[in-house]
Coordinates of C-alpha atoms in Angstrom, one line a residue:
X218 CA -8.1 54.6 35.8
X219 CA -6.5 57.2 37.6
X220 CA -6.0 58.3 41.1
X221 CA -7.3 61.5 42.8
X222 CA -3.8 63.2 43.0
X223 CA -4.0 62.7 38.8
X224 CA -1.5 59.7 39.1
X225 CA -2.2 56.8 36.8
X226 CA -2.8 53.9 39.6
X227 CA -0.7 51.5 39.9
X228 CA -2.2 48.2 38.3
X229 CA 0.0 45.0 38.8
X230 CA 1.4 43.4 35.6
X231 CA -0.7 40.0 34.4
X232 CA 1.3 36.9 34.0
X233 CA 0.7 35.3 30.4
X234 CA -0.5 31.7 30.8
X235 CA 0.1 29.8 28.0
X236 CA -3.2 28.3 26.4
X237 CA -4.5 24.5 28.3
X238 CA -3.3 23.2 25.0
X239 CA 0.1 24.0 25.0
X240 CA 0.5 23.0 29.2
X241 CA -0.7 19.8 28.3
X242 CA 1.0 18.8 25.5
X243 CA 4.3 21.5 25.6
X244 CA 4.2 22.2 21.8
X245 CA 0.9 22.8 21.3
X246 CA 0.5 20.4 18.1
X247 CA -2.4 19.2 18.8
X248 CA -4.6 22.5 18.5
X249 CA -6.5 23.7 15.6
X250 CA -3.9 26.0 14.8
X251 CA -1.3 23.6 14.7
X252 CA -3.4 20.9 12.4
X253 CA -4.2 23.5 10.0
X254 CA -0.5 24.5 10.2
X255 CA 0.1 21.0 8.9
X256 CA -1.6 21.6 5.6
X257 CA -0.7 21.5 2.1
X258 CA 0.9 24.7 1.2
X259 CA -0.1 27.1 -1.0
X260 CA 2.5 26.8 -3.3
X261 CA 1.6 23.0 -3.6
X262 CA -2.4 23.3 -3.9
X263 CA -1.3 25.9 -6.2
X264 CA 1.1 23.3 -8.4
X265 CA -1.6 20.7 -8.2
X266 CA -4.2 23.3 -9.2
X267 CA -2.4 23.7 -12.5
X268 CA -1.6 20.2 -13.4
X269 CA -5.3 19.6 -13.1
X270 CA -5.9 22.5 -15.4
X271 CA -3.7 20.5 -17.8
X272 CA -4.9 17.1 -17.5
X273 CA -8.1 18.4 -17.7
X274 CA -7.2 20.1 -21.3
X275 CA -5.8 16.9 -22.2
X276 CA -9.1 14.9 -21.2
X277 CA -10.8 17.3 -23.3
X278 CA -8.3 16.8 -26.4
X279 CA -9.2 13.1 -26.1
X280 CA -12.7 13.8 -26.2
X281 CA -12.5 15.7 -29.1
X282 CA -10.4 13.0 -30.9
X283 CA -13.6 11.0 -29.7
X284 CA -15.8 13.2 -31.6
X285 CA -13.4 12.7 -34.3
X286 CA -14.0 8.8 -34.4
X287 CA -17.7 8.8 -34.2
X288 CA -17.8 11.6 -37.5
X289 CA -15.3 9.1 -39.5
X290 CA -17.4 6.5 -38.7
X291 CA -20.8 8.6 -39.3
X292 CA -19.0 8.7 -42.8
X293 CA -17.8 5.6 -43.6
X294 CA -21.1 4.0 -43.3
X295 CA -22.3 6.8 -45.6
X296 CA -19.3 5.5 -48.2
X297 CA -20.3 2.1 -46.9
X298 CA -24.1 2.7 -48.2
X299 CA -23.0 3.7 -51.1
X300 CA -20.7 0.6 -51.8
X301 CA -23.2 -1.8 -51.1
X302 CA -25.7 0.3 -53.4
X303 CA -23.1 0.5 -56.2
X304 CA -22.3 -3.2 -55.9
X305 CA -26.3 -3.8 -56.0
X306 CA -26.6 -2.3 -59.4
X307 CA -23.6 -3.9 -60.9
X308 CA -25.5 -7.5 -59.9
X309 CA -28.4 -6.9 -61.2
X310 CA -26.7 -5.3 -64.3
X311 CA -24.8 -8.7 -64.7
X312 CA -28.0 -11.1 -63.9
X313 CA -29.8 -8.5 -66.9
X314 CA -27.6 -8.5 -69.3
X315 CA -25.4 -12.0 -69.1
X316 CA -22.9 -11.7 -72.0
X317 CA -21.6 -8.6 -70.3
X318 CA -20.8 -10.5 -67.2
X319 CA -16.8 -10.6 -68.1
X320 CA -16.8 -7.3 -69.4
X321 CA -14.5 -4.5 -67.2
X322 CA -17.1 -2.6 -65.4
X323 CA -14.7 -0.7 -62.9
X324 CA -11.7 1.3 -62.5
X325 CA -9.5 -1.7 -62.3
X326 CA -8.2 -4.2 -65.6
X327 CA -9.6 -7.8 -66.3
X328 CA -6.3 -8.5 -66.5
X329 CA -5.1 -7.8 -62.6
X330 CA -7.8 -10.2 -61.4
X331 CA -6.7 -13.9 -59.7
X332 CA -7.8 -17.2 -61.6
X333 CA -11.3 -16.8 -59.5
X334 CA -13.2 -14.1 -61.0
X335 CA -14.3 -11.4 -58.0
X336 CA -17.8 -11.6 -56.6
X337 CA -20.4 -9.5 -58.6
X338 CA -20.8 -5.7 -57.4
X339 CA -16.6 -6.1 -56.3
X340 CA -16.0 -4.7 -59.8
X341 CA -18.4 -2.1 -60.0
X342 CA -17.3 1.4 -60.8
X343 CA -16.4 3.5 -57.6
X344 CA -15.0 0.8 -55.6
X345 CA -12.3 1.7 -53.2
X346 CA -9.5 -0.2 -52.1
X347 CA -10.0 -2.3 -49.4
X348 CA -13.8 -3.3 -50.6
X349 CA -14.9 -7.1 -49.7
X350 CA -17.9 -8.7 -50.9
X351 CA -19.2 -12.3 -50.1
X352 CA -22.3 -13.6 -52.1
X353 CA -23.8 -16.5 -50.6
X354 CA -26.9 -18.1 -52.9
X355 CA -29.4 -19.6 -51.1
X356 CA -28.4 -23.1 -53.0
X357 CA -24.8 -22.7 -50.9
X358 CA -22.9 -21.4 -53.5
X359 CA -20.4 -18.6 -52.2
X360 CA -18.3 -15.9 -54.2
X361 CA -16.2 -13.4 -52.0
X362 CA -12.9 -11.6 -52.2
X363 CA -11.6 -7.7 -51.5
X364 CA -9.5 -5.4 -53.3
X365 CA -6.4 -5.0 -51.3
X366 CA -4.1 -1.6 -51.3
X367 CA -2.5 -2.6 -54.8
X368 CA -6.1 -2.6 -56.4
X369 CA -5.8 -6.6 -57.0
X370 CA -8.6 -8.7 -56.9
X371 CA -7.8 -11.2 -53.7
X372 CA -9.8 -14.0 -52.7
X373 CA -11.2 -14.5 -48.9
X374 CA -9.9 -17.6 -46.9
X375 CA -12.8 -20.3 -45.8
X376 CA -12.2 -19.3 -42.0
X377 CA -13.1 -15.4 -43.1
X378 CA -15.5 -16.2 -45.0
X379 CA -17.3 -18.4 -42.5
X380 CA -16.9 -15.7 -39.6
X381 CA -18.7 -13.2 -42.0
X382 CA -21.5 -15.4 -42.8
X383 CA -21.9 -15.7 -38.8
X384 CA -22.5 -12.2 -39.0
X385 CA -26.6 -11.8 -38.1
X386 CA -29.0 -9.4 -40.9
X387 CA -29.3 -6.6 -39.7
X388 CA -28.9 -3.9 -43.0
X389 CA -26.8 -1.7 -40.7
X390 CA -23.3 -1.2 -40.4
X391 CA -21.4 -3.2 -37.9
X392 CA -17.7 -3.1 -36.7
X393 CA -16.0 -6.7 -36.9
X394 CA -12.7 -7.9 -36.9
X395 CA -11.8 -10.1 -40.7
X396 CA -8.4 -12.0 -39.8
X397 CA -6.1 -11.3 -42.2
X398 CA -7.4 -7.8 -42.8
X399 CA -8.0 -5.8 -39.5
X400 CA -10.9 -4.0 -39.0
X401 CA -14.2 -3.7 -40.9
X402 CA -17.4 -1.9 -41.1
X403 CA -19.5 -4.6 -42.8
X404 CA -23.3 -4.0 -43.8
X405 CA -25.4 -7.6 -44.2
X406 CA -28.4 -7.9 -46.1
X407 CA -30.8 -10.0 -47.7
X408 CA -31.5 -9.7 -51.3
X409 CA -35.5 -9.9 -51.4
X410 CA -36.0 -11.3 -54.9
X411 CA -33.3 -14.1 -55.3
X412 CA -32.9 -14.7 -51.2
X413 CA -28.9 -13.9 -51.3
X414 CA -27.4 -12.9 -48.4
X415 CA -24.7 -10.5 -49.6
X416 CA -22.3 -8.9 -47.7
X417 CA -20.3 -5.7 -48.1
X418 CA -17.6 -3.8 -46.2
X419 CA -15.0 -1.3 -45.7
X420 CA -11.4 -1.0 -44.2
X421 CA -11.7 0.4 -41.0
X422 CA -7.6 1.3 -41.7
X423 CA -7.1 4.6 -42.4
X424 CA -9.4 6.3 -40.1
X425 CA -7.8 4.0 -37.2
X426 CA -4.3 5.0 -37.7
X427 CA -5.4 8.9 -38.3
X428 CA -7.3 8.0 -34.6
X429 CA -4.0 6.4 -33.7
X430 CA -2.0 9.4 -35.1
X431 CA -4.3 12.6 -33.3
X432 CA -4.1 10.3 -30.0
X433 CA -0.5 9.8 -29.9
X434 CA 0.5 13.4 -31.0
X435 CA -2.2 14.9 -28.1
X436 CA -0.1 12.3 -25.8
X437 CA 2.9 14.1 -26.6
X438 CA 1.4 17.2 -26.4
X439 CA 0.1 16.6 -22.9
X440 CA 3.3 15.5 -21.6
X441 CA 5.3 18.2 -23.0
X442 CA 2.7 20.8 -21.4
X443 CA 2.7 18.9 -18.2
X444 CA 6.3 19.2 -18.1
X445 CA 6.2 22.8 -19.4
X446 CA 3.4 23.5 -16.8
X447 CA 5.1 22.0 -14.1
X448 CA 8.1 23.9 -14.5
X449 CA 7.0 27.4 -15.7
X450 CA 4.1 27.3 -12.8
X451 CA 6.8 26.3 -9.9
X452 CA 8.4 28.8 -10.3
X453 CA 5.7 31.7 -11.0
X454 CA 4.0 30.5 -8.0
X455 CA 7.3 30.7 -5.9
X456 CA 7.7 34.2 -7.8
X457 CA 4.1 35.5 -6.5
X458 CA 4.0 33.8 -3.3
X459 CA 7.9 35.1 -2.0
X460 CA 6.7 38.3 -0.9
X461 CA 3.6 36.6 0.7
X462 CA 6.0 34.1 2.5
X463 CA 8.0 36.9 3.5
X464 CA 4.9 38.9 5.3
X465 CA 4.4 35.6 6.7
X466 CA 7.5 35.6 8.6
X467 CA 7.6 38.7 10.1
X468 CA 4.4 38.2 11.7
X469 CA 6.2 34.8 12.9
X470 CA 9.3 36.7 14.5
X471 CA 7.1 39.2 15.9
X472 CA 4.7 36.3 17.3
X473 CA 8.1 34.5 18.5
X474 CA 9.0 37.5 20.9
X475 CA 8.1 37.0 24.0
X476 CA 5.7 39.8 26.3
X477 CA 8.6 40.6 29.0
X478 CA 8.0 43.7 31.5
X479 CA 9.5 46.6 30.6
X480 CA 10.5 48.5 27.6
X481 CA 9.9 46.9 24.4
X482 CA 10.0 48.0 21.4
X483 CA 8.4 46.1 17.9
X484 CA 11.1 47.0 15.0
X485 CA 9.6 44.3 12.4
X486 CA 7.8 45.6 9.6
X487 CA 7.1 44.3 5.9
X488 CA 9.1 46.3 3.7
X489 CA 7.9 48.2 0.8
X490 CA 9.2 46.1 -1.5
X491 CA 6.5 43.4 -0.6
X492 CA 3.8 45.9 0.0
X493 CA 4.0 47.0 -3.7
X494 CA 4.5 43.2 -5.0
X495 CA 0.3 42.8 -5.3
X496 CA -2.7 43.6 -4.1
X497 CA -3.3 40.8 -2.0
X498 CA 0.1 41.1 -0.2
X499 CA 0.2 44.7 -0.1
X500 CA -3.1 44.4 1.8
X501 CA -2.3 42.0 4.0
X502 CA 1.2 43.5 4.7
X503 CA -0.5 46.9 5.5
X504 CA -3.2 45.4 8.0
X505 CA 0.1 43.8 9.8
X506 CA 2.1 47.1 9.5
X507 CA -0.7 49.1 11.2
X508 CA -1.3 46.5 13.8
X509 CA 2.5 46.0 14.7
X510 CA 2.2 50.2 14.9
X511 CA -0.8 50.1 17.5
X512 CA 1.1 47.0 19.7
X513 CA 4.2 49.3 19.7
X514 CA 2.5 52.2 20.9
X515 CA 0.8 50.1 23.4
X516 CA 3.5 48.8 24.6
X517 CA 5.0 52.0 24.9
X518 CA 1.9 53.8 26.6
X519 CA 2.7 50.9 29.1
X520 CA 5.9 51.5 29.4
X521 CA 5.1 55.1 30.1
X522 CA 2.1 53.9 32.8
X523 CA 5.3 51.4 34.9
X524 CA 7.7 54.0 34.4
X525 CA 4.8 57.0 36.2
X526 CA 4.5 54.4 38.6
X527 CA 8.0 53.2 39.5
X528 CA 8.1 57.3 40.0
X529 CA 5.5 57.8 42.0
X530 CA 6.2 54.8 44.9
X531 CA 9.8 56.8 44.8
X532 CA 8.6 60.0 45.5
X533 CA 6.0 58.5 48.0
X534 CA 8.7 56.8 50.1
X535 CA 11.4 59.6 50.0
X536 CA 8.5 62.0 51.2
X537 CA 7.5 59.1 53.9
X538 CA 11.0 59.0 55.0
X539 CA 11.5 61.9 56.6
X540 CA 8.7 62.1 59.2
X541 CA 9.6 58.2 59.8
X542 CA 13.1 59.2 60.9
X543 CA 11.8 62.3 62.7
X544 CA 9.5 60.3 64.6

């Protein structure tokens, strides 16, 4: 507003009163300012944002070695099937056709057997190592024994044998545990025509200690590219984030100066350098540039206003002056 004479009027300057917060308190930490002040940074959401990213790749390695399992198993019980068929024909082969029951009727020699002859079907044609076979006759009379990794005919100890026969008929693969052997996928069945129950089964060997192999490389793996992560992302996210950290703290050291009367000036600016860094920051460091240009030119507009002022209450007393002293 302005005078009739075309002065500016004179308006009193306003004392800054610090926000109830910070009379009460001092610092002002307990404002909503100052709590989200006391957040995670950035530059640590941004560290933890990664090495989620990477566990999260690793939980989906696992899951894949997972998938892995369950498609070795799917075929295992196919070769499984097929054992148990193969052993099934070289039985009833042997219950045809007697005199031939000695005779080699698989890939391994008479002559590598043990004293006990191997249960019928162990011997059949096609029969990996690491095949068991129990065949337990309704009258009690049990034959069983597994080819172990030499291709020798071995014979099953009572305690193994007795914890397969435990085993309910089911005619579907199951996973059990044989003592001296590890892991087996073991298929029990019932012969229909002479009441048998006949077991047959597979190492569960290999495909464990491939599953143990793929799980202990993708370990390594993940723990290399955590490490890598870690180390790579610190410092690409302290890279990017400088020049945001840098806009950051001129708006600080220009929020830190304090609104005294009389001239002042606002030198801080962001410097090219940052405002070219990225998008993001060059944005942000214009919007502060051109608000730091319109506070400066306020403050000097109202520097300008006090200084017409101070002028005018001069020129009014001088000119007051003289009649005062004539009178």
């Amino acid at each position: 507003m302005w005078a009739a004479s075309g002065a500016p009027a004179y308006s009193p300057p306003v004392s800054v009163t610090p926000p109830p917060s910070q009379t009460a308190s001092g610092s002002g930490d307990d404002s909503p300012r100052a709590s989200a002040a006391r957040g995670h940074s950035l530059r640590t959401r941004l560290a933890v944002g990664i090495l989620g990213l990477m566990f999260i790749m690793s939980a989906l390695m696992v899951s894949s070695t997972l998938t892995l399992r369950h498609t070795l198993m799917d075929r295992l019980d196919t070769q499984l099937l097929a054992a148990n068929e193969r052993a099934a024909v070289r039985r009833h082969d042997i219950e045809d056709r007697p005199t031939q029951a000695q005779d080699s009727g698989g890939a391994i020699s008479p002559e590598s057997r043990p004293a006990q002859d191997p249960p019928a079907g162990l011997d059949a044609a096609g029969q990996s190592t690491g095949t068991l076979s129990v065949v337990a006759s309704p009258s009690g009379a049990v034959k069983a024994g597994y080819i172990d990794a030499h291709g020798v005919y071995q014979n099953l100890s009572s305690e193994e044998i007795s914890d397969l026969l435990s085993l309910k008929v089911t005619g579907r693969p199951v996973s059990t545990s044989v003592a001296s052997l590890g892991e087996y996928r073991v298929l029990v069945s019932e012969e229909s025509e002479t009441g048998k129950i006949v077991i047959t089964g597979l190492s569960m060997a290999s495909d464990n200690e491939l599953i143990r192999t793929q799980l202990l490389v993708e370990a390594i793996i993940a723990g290399i590219g955590a490490v890598i992560a870690a180390t790579v992302g610190r410092s690409m996210v302290r890279t990017s984030l400088g020049p945001l950290e840098r806009v950051a703290a001129t708006a600080e050291r220009v929020a830190s100066q304090p609104p005294a009367p009389g001239e002042v000036r606002i030198d801080e600016r962001v410097d090219d350098e940052d405002l070219s860094s990225s998008q993001e920051v060059g944005q942000v460091g214009t919007a502060l540039s051109i608000l730091l240009d319109h506070v400066d030119s306020a403050l000097a507009a109202r520097q300008r206003s006090e200084t017409q002022v101070r002028q005018f209450v001069a020129d009014a007393s001088h000119e007051l002056r003289t009649p005062l002293a004539s009178i």
